[in-house]
Tab-separated table of N, CA and C in Angstrom:
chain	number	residue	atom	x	y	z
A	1	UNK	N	-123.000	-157.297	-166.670
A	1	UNK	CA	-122.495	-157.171	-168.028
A	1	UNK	C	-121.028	-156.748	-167.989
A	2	UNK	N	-120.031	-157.104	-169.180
A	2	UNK	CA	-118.931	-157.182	-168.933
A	2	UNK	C	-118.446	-155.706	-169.349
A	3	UNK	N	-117.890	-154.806	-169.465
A	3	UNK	CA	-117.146	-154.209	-170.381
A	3	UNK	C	-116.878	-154.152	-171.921
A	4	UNK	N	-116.682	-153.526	-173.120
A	4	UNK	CA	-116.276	-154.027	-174.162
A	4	UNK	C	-115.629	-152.351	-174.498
A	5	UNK	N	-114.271	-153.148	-175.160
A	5	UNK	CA	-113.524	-151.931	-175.610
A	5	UNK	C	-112.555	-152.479	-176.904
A	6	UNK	N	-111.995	-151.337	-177.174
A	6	UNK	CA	-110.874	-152.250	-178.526
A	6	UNK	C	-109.593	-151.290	-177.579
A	7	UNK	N	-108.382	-152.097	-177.999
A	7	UNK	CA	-107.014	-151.563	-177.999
A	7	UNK	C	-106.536	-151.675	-179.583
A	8	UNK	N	-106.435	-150.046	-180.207
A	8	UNK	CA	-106.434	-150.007	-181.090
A	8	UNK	C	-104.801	-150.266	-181.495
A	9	UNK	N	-104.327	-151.167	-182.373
A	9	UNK	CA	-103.156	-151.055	-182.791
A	9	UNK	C	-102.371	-150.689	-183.611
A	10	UNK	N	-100.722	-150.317	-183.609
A	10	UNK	CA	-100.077	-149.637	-184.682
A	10	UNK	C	-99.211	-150.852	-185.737
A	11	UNK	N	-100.944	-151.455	-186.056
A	11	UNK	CA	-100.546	-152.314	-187.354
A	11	UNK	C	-101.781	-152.054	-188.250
A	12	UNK	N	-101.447	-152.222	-189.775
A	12	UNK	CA	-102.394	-151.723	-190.337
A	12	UNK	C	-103.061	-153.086	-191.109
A	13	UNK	N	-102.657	-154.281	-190.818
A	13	UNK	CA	-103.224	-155.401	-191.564
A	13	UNK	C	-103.166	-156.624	-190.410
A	14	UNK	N	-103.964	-157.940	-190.568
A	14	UNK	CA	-103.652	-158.918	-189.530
A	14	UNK	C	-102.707	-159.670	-190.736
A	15	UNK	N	-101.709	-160.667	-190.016
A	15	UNK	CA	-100.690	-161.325	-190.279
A	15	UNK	C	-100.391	-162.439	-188.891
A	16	UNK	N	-100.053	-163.070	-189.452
A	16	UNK	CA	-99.781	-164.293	-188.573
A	16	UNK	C	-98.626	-164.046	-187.136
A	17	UNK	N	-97.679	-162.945	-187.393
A	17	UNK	CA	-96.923	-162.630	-186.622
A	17	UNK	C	-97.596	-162.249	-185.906
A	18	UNK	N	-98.480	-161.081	-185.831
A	18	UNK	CA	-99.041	-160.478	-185.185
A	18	UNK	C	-100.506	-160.896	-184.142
A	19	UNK	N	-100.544	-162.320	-185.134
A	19	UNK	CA	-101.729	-163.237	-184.564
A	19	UNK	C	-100.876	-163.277	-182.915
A	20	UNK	N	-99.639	-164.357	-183.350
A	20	UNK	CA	-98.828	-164.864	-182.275
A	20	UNK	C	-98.523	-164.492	-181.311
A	21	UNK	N	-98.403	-162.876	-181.656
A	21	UNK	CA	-97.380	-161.661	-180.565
A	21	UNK	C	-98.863	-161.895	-179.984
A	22	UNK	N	-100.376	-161.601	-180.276
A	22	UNK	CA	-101.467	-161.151	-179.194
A	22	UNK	C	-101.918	-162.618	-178.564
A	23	UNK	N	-101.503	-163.405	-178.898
A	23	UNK	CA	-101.609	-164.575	-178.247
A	23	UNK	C	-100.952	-164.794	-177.071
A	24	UNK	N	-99.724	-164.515	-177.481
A	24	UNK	CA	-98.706	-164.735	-176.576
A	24	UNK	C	-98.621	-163.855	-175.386
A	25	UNK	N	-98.848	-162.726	-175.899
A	25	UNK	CA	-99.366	-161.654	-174.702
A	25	UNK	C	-100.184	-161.944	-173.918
A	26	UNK	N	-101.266	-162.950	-174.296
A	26	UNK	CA	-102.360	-163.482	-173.055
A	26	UNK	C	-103.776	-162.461	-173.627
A	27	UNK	N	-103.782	-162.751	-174.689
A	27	UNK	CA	-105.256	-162.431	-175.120
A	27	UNK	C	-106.039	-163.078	-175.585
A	28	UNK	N	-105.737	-164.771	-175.106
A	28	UNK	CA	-106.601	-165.589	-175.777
A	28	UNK	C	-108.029	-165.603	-175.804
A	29	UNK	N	-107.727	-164.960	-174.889
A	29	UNK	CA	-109.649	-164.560	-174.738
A	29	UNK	C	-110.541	-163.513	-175.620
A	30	UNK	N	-109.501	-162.978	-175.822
A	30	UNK	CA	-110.035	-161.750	-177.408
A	30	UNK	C	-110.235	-161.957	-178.232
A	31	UNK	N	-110.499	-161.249	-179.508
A	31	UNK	CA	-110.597	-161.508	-180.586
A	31	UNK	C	-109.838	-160.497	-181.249
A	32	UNK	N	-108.919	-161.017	-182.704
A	32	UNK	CA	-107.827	-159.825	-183.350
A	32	UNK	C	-108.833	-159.668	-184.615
A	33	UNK	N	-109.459	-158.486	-184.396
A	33	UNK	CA	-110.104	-157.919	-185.697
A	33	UNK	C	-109.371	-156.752	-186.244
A	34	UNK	N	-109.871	-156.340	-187.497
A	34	UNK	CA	-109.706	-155.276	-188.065
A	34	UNK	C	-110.588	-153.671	-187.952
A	35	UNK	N	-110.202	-152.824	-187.517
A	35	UNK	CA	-111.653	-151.524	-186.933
A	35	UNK	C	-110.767	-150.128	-187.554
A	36	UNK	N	-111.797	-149.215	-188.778
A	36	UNK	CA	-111.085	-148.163	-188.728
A	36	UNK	C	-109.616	-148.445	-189.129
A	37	UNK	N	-109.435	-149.395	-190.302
A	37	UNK	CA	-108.140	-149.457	-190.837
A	37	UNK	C	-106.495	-150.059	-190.175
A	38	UNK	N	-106.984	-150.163	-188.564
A	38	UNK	CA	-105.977	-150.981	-187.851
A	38	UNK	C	-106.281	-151.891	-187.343
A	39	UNK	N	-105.273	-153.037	-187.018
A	39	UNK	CA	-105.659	-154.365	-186.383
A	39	UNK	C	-106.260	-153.874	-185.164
A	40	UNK	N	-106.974	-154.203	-184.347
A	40	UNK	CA	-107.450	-154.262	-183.022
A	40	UNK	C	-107.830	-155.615	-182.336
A	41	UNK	N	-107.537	-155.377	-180.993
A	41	UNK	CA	-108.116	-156.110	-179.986
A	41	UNK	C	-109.445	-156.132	-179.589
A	42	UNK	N	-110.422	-156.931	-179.754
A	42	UNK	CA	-111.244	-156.896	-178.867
A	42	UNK	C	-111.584	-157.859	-177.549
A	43	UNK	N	-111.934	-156.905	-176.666
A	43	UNK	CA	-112.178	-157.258	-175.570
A	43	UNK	C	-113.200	-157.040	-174.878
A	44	UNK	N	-114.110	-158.443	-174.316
A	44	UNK	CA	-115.354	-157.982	-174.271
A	44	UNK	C	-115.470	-159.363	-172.933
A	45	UNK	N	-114.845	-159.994	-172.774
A	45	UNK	CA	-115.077	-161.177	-171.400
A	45	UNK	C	-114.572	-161.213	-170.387
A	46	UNK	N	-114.199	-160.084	-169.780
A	46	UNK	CA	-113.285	-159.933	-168.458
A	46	UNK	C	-114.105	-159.053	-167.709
A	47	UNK	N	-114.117	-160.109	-166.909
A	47	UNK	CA	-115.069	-159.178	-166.087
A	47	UNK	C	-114.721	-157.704	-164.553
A	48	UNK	N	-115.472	-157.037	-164.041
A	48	UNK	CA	-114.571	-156.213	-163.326
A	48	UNK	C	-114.864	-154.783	-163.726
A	49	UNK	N	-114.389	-153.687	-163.500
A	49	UNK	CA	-114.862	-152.690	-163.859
A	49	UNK	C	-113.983	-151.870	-164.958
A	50	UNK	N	-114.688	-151.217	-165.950
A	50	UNK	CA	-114.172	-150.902	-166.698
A	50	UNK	C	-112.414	-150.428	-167.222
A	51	UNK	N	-112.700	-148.875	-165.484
A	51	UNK	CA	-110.794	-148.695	-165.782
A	51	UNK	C	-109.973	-149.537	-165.240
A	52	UNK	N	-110.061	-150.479	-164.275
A	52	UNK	CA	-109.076	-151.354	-163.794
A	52	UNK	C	-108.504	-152.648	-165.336
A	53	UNK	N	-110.065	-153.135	-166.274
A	53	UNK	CA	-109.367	-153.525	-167.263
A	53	UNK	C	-109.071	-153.138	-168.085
A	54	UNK	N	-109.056	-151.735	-168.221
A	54	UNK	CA	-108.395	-151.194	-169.790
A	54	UNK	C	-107.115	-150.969	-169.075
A	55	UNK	N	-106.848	-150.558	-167.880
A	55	UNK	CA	-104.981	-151.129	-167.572
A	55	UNK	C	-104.443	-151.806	-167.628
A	56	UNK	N	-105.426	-152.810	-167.183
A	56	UNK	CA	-104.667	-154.274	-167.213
A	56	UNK	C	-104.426	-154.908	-168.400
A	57	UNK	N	-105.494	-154.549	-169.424
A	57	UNK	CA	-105.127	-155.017	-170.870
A	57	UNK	C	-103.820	-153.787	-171.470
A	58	UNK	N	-103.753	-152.915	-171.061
A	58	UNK	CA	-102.779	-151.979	-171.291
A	58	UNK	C	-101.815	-152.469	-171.184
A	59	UNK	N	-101.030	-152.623	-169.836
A	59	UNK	CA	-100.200	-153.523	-169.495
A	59	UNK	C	-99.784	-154.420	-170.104
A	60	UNK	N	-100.696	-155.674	-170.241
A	60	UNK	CA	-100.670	-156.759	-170.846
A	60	UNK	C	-100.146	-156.581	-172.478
A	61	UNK	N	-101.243	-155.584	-173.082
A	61	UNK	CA	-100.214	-154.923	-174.563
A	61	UNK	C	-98.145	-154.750	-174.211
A	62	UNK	N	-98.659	-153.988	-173.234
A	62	UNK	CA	-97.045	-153.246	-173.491
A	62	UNK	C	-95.942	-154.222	-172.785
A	63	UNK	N	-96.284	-155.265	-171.929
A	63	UNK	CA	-95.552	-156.312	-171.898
A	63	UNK	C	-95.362	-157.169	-172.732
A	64	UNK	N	-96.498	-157.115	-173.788
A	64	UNK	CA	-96.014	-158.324	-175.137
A	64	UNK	C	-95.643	-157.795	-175.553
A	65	UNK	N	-95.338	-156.574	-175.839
A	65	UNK	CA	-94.584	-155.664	-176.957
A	65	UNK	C	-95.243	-155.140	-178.227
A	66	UNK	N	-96.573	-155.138	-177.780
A	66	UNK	CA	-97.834	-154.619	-178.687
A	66	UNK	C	-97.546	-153.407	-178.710
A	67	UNK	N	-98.042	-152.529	-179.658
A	67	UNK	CA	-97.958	-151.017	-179.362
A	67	UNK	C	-99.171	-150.400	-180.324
A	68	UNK	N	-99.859	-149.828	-179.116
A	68	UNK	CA	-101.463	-149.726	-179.007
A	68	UNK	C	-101.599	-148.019	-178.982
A	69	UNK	N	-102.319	-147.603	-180.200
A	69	UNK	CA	-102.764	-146.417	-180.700
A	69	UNK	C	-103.677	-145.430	-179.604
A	70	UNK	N	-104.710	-145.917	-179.720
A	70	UNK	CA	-105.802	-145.763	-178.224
A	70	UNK	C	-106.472	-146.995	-178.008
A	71	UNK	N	-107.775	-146.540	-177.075
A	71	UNK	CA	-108.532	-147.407	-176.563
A	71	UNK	C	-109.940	-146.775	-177.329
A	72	UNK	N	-110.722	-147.636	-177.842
A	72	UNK	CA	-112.275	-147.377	-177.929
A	72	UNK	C	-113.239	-147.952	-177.370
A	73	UNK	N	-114.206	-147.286	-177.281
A	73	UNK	CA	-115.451	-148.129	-177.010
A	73	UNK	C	-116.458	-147.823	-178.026
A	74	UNK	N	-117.299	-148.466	-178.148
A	74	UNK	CA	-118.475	-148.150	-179.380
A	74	UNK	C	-118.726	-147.578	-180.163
A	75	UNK	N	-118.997	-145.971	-179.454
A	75	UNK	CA	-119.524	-144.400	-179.410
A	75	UNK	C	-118.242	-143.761	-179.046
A	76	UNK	N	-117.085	-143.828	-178.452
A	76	UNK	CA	-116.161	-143.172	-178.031
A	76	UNK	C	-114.551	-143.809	-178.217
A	77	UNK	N	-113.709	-142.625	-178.085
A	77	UNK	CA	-112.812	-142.956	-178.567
A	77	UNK	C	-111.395	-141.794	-177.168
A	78	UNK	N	-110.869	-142.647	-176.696
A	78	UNK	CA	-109.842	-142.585	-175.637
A	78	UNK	C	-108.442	-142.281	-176.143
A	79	UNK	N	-107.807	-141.222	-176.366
A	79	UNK	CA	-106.687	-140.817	-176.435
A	79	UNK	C	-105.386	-141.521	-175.493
């Protein structure tokens, strides 16, 4: 089973810009929902162990120029 987490973001609505920027970043594999009042990432098909991909999607945020609140998972919530 894969992992599933959100990278929570510091946008408060989806918009087409913002579609583009997480595209472009290489999240085609995600999905851009709304959670708790901010856009988020979800990520749930990469496989591997948990902390190696919440860096790598970390990364991947802060090289597109995303700028990501925390990380959640389900039940929990990552500062």
């Amino acid at each position: 089973m894969n992992p599933e987490f959100y990278l929570i973001l510091q946008a408060d609505d989806l918009n087409d810009d913002l579609a583009d920027a997480v595209y472009e970043a290489g999240f085609d594999d995600s999905s851009l929902i709304m959670r708790g009042g901010n856009a988020a990432i979800w990520i749930r098909h990469r496989p591997g162990e948990l902390t190696e991909i919440v860096r790598e999607a970390l990364g991947q945020a802060k090289t597109g120029g995303l700028q990501v609140l925390h990380v959640e998972m389900e039940n929990a919530v990552f500062a």
